[in-house]
Amino acid sequence: MAAAFKQNLEEWKNKLDEALHQKNKFTDVLELIETKTGVKRLHLALGLIAFVGLYLMVGYGCDFLCNFIGFLYPAYASFKAIETKEKDDDTKWLTYWVVYAVFCLVEYFTDIFLFWIPLYWFLKCCFLVYLMAPASWNGSVTIYYKFIRPLGLKHEKKIDSGIDKVLDAGRVAFDEAKSTTNEAVSDALKKRIVASSD
């Protein structure tokens, strides 16, 4: 068991090291720091991950940092996915945003209880990283297909009917507001004309 864990850890470190040697702005900065300090970029990245993890446990504004991490990379990856001609990456990031939206909705109503959980922001950040992980065990795909999709398909007709009713009520309210506004403007103009003629 320990040997398998150690092997998985080494594979993960090798993949991370490989990703840290791809050419982009972030790795250019890491390369510059690596050259100046002599510290390998893998160790720099692991140190940054450890610092962020520790900060999420005890730092001020950890809620902002957690939500920033859960939003920044997926938003950029979604932008890149939209710009490609492939459909698979679009589906992957749409799945992430659906799961993220459901999670935010659940979190909104359970926040009063979740707030008291020790290390909540650290655990939430780990969960969001699990959702966006570029791996076969991607959390957003797993959660979507195991929970959200079956629930959505089961209640799809009711949801569509409810949305149609809300849209119809919105149209009626808009038409009523438009009619009332037109009447008020017309009455105001009539009063102004009568007042100016006196």
CSV table of C-alpha atoms in Angstrom, one decimal:
chain,number,residue,atom,x,y,z
A,1,MET,CA,0.0,0.0,0.0
A,2,ALA,CA,2.8,2.4,1.0
A,3,ALA,CA,4.8,1.5,-2.1
A,4,ALA,CA,1.8,2.2,-4.4
A,5,PHE,CA,1.2,5.5,-2.7
A,6,LYS,CA,4.9,6.4,-3.1
A,7,GLN,CA,4.7,5.4,-6.8
A,8,ASN,CA,1.6,7.5,-7.4
A,9,LEU,CA,3.2,10.5,-5.6
A,10,GLU,CA,6.3,10.2,-7.8
A,11,GLU,CA,4.1,10.0,-11.0
A,12,TRP,CA,2.2,13.1,-9.9
A,13,LYS,CA,5.5,14.9,-9.2
A,14,ASN,CA,6.8,13.9,-12.6
A,15,LYS,CA,3.7,15.2,-14.3
A,16,LEU,CA,3.8,18.4,-12.3
A,17,ASP,CA,7.5,18.9,-13.2
A,18,GLU,CA,6.7,18.2,-16.9
A,19,ALA,CA,3.9,20.8,-16.8
A,20,LEU,CA,6.2,23.3,-15.1
A,21,HIS,CA,8.6,23.0,-18.0
A,22,GLN,CA,6.0,23.9,-20.7
A,23,LYS,CA,6.5,27.3,-22.2
A,24,ASN,CA,4.1,30.0,-20.8
A,25,LYS,CA,4.3,33.2,-18.7
A,26,PHE,CA,4.1,31.4,-15.4
A,27,THR,CA,6.9,28.9,-16.2
A,28,ASP,CA,9.0,31.8,-17.5
A,29,VAL,CA,8.7,33.5,-14.1
A,30,LEU,CA,9.6,30.2,-12.4
A,31,GLU,CA,12.6,29.7,-14.7
A,32,LEU,CA,13.8,33.2,-13.8
A,33,ILE,CA,13.4,32.5,-10.1
A,34,GLU,CA,15.0,29.1,-10.5
A,35,THR,CA,18.0,30.7,-12.3
A,36,LYS,CA,18.5,33.4,-9.7
A,37,THR,CA,18.0,31.2,-6.6
A,38,GLY,CA,19.2,27.8,-7.8
A,39,VAL,CA,16.0,26.2,-6.3
A,40,LYS,CA,14.3,23.8,-8.7
A,41,ARG,CA,11.0,25.0,-10.1
A,42,LEU,CA,9.2,21.9,-8.9
A,43,HIS,CA,10.2,22.8,-5.3
A,44,LEU,CA,9.2,26.4,-5.9
A,45,ALA,CA,5.7,25.3,-7.1
A,46,LEU,CA,5.4,22.8,-4.2
A,47,GLY,CA,6.4,25.6,-1.8
A,48,LEU,CA,3.8,27.9,-3.3
A,49,ILE,CA,1.1,25.2,-3.1
A,50,ALA,CA,2.1,24.6,0.6
A,51,PHE,CA,1.9,28.3,1.3
A,52,VAL,CA,-1.5,28.7,-0.3
A,53,GLY,CA,-2.7,25.7,1.6
A,54,LEU,CA,-1.5,27.0,4.9
A,55,TYR,CA,-2.9,30.5,4.1
A,56,LEU,CA,-6.3,28.9,3.3
A,57,MET,CA,-6.2,27.3,6.8
A,58,VAL,CA,-5.4,30.4,8.8
A,59,GLY,CA,-5.1,33.5,6.6
A,60,TYR,CA,-7.2,36.6,6.4
A,61,GLY,CA,-9.3,36.8,3.3
A,62,CYS,CA,-9.0,33.0,2.7
A,63,ASP,CA,-12.6,33.0,1.4
A,64,PHE,CA,-11.6,35.4,-1.4
A,65,LEU,CA,-8.5,33.4,-2.3
A,66,CYS,CA,-10.5,30.1,-2.4
A,67,ASN,CA,-13.1,31.6,-4.7
A,68,PHE,CA,-10.4,33.2,-6.8
A,69,ILE,CA,-8.7,29.9,-7.3
A,70,GLY,CA,-12.0,28.2,-8.1
A,71,PHE,CA,-12.9,30.9,-10.6
A,72,LEU,CA,-9.7,32.1,-12.3
A,73,TYR,CA,-8.2,29.0,-13.9
A,74,PRO,CA,-11.6,27.6,-15.0
A,75,ALA,CA,-12.6,31.0,-16.5
A,76,TYR,CA,-9.4,31.2,-18.5
A,77,ALA,CA,-9.6,27.5,-19.5
A,78,SER,CA,-13.2,28.1,-20.6
A,79,PHE,CA,-12.1,31.1,-22.7
A,80,LYS,CA,-9.4,29.0,-24.4
A,81,ALA,CA,-12.0,26.2,-24.9
A,82,ILE,CA,-14.4,28.6,-26.6
A,83,GLU,CA,-11.6,29.7,-29.0
A,84,THR,CA,-10.8,26.1,-30.1
A,85,LYS,CA,-12.8,24.2,-32.7
A,86,GLU,CA,-12.9,21.1,-30.5
A,87,LYS,CA,-16.2,20.3,-28.7
A,88,ASP,CA,-14.8,18.1,-25.9
A,89,ASP,CA,-13.1,20.9,-24.0
A,90,ASP,CA,-16.2,23.0,-24.2
A,91,THR,CA,-18.2,20.1,-22.7
A,92,LYS,CA,-15.6,19.7,-20.0
A,93,TRP,CA,-15.8,23.3,-18.9
A,94,LEU,CA,-19.6,23.6,-19.2
A,95,THR,CA,-19.7,20.5,-16.9
A,96,TYR,CA,-17.4,22.3,-14.4
A,97,TRP,CA,-19.6,25.4,-14.4
A,98,VAL,CA,-22.8,23.4,-13.9
A,99,VAL,CA,-21.3,21.6,-10.9
A,100,TYR,CA,-19.8,24.9,-9.6
A,101,ALA,CA,-23.2,26.6,-9.9
A,102,VAL,CA,-25.0,23.8,-8.1
A,103,PHE,CA,-22.3,23.8,-5.4
A,104,CYS,CA,-22.6,27.6,-5.0
A,105,LEU,CA,-26.4,27.3,-4.7
A,106,VAL,CA,-26.1,24.5,-2.0
A,107,GLU,CA,-23.4,26.5,-0.2
A,108,TYR,CA,-25.5,29.6,-0.1
A,109,PHE,CA,-28.3,27.8,1.8
A,110,THR,CA,-26.0,25.8,4.0
A,111,ASP,CA,-23.4,28.5,4.7
A,112,ILE,CA,-24.6,29.1,8.2
A,113,PHE,CA,-23.6,25.5,9.1
A,114,LEU,CA,-20.5,25.2,6.8
A,115,PHE,CA,-19.0,28.4,8.3
A,116,TRP,CA,-18.3,26.5,11.5
A,117,ILE,CA,-16.4,23.6,9.9
A,118,PRO,CA,-12.7,24.0,10.8
A,119,LEU,CA,-10.5,24.6,7.7
A,120,TYR,CA,-13.6,25.1,5.6
A,121,TRP,CA,-11.9,27.3,3.0
A,122,PHE,CA,-9.0,24.9,2.6
A,123,LEU,CA,-11.4,22.0,2.1
A,124,LYS,CA,-13.5,24.0,-0.3
A,125,CYS,CA,-10.4,24.9,-2.3
A,126,CYS,CA,-9.3,21.2,-2.4
A,127,PHE,CA,-12.8,20.3,-3.6
A,128,LEU,CA,-12.7,23.0,-6.4
A,129,VAL,CA,-9.3,21.8,-7.5
A,130,TYR,CA,-10.7,18.3,-7.6
A,131,LEU,CA,-13.6,19.6,-9.8
A,132,MET,CA,-11.2,21.3,-12.3
A,133,ALA,CA,-8.4,18.7,-12.2
A,134,PRO,CA,-7.2,17.9,-15.7
A,135,ALA,CA,-7.2,14.1,-15.1
A,136,SER,CA,-9.4,11.1,-15.8
A,137,TRP,CA,-10.8,11.3,-12.3
A,138,ASN,CA,-12.0,14.9,-12.8
A,139,GLY,CA,-14.5,15.6,-10.1
A,140,SER,CA,-16.9,17.8,-12.1
A,141,VAL,CA,-17.5,15.0,-14.6
A,142,THR,CA,-18.0,12.4,-11.8
A,143,ILE,CA,-20.4,14.5,-9.8
A,144,TYR,CA,-22.3,15.6,-12.9
A,145,TYR,CA,-22.9,12.1,-14.2
A,146,LYS,CA,-23.6,10.5,-10.8
A,147,PHE,CA,-25.8,13.1,-9.2
A,148,ILE,CA,-26.8,16.2,-11.3
A,149,ARG,CA,-27.6,14.6,-14.6
A,150,PRO,CA,-29.9,11.9,-13.2
A,151,LEU,CA,-31.7,14.5,-11.1
A,152,GLY,CA,-32.0,17.0,-14.0
A,153,LEU,CA,-33.3,14.4,-16.4
A,154,LYS,CA,-35.9,13.1,-13.8
A,155,HIS,CA,-37.3,16.6,-13.3
A,156,GLU,CA,-36.6,18.2,-16.7
A,157,LYS,CA,-40.2,18.6,-17.7
A,158,LYS,CA,-41.2,20.2,-14.4
A,159,ILE,CA,-38.2,22.5,-14.6
A,160,ASP,CA,-39.0,23.6,-18.2
A,161,SER,CA,-42.7,24.1,-17.2
A,162,GLY,CA,-41.6,26.2,-14.2
A,163,ILE,CA,-39.3,28.3,-16.4
A,164,ASP,CA,-42.1,28.8,-18.9
A,165,LYS,CA,-44.5,30.0,-16.2
A,166,VAL,CA,-41.9,32.4,-14.8
A,167,LEU,CA,-41.2,33.8,-18.3
A,168,ASP,CA,-44.9,34.2,-19.0
A,169,ALA,CA,-45.4,36.0,-15.6
A,170,GLY,CA,-42.4,38.2,-16.4
A,171,ARG,CA,-44.0,39.1,-19.8
A,172,VAL,CA,-47.3,39.9,-18.2
A,173,ALA,CA,-45.6,42.0,-15.5
A,174,PHE,CA,-43.5,43.8,-18.1
A,175,ASP,CA,-46.6,44.5,-20.3
A,176,GLU,CA,-48.5,45.8,-17.2
A,177,ALA,CA,-45.6,48.0,-16.2
A,178,LYS,CA,-45.3,49.3,-19.7
A,179,SER,CA,-49.0,50.1,-19.9
A,180,THR,CA,-49.0,51.8,-16.5
A,181,THR,CA,-45.9,53.8,-17.4
A,182,ASN,CA,-47.5,54.9,-20.7
A,183,GLU,CA,-50.7,56.0,-18.9
A,184,ALA,CA,-48.7,57.9,-16.3
A,185,VAL,CA,-46.7,59.7,-19.0
A,186,SER,CA,-49.8,60.5,-20.9
A,187,ASP,CA,-51.6,61.8,-17.8
A,188,ALA,CA,-48.5,63.9,-16.9
A,189,LEU,CA,-48.4,65.4,-20.4
A,190,LYS,CA,-52.1,66.2,-20.4
A,191,LYS,CA,-51.7,68.0,-17.0
A,192,ARG,CA,-48.7,69.9,-18.3
A,193,ILE,CA,-50.6,71.0,-21.4
A,194,VAL,CA,-53.7,72.0,-19.4
A,195,ALA,CA,-51.4,73.9,-16.9
A,196,SER,CA,-49.5,75.7,-19.7
A,197,SER,CA,-52.7,76.7,-21.5
A,198,ASP,CA,-54.1,78.4,-18.3
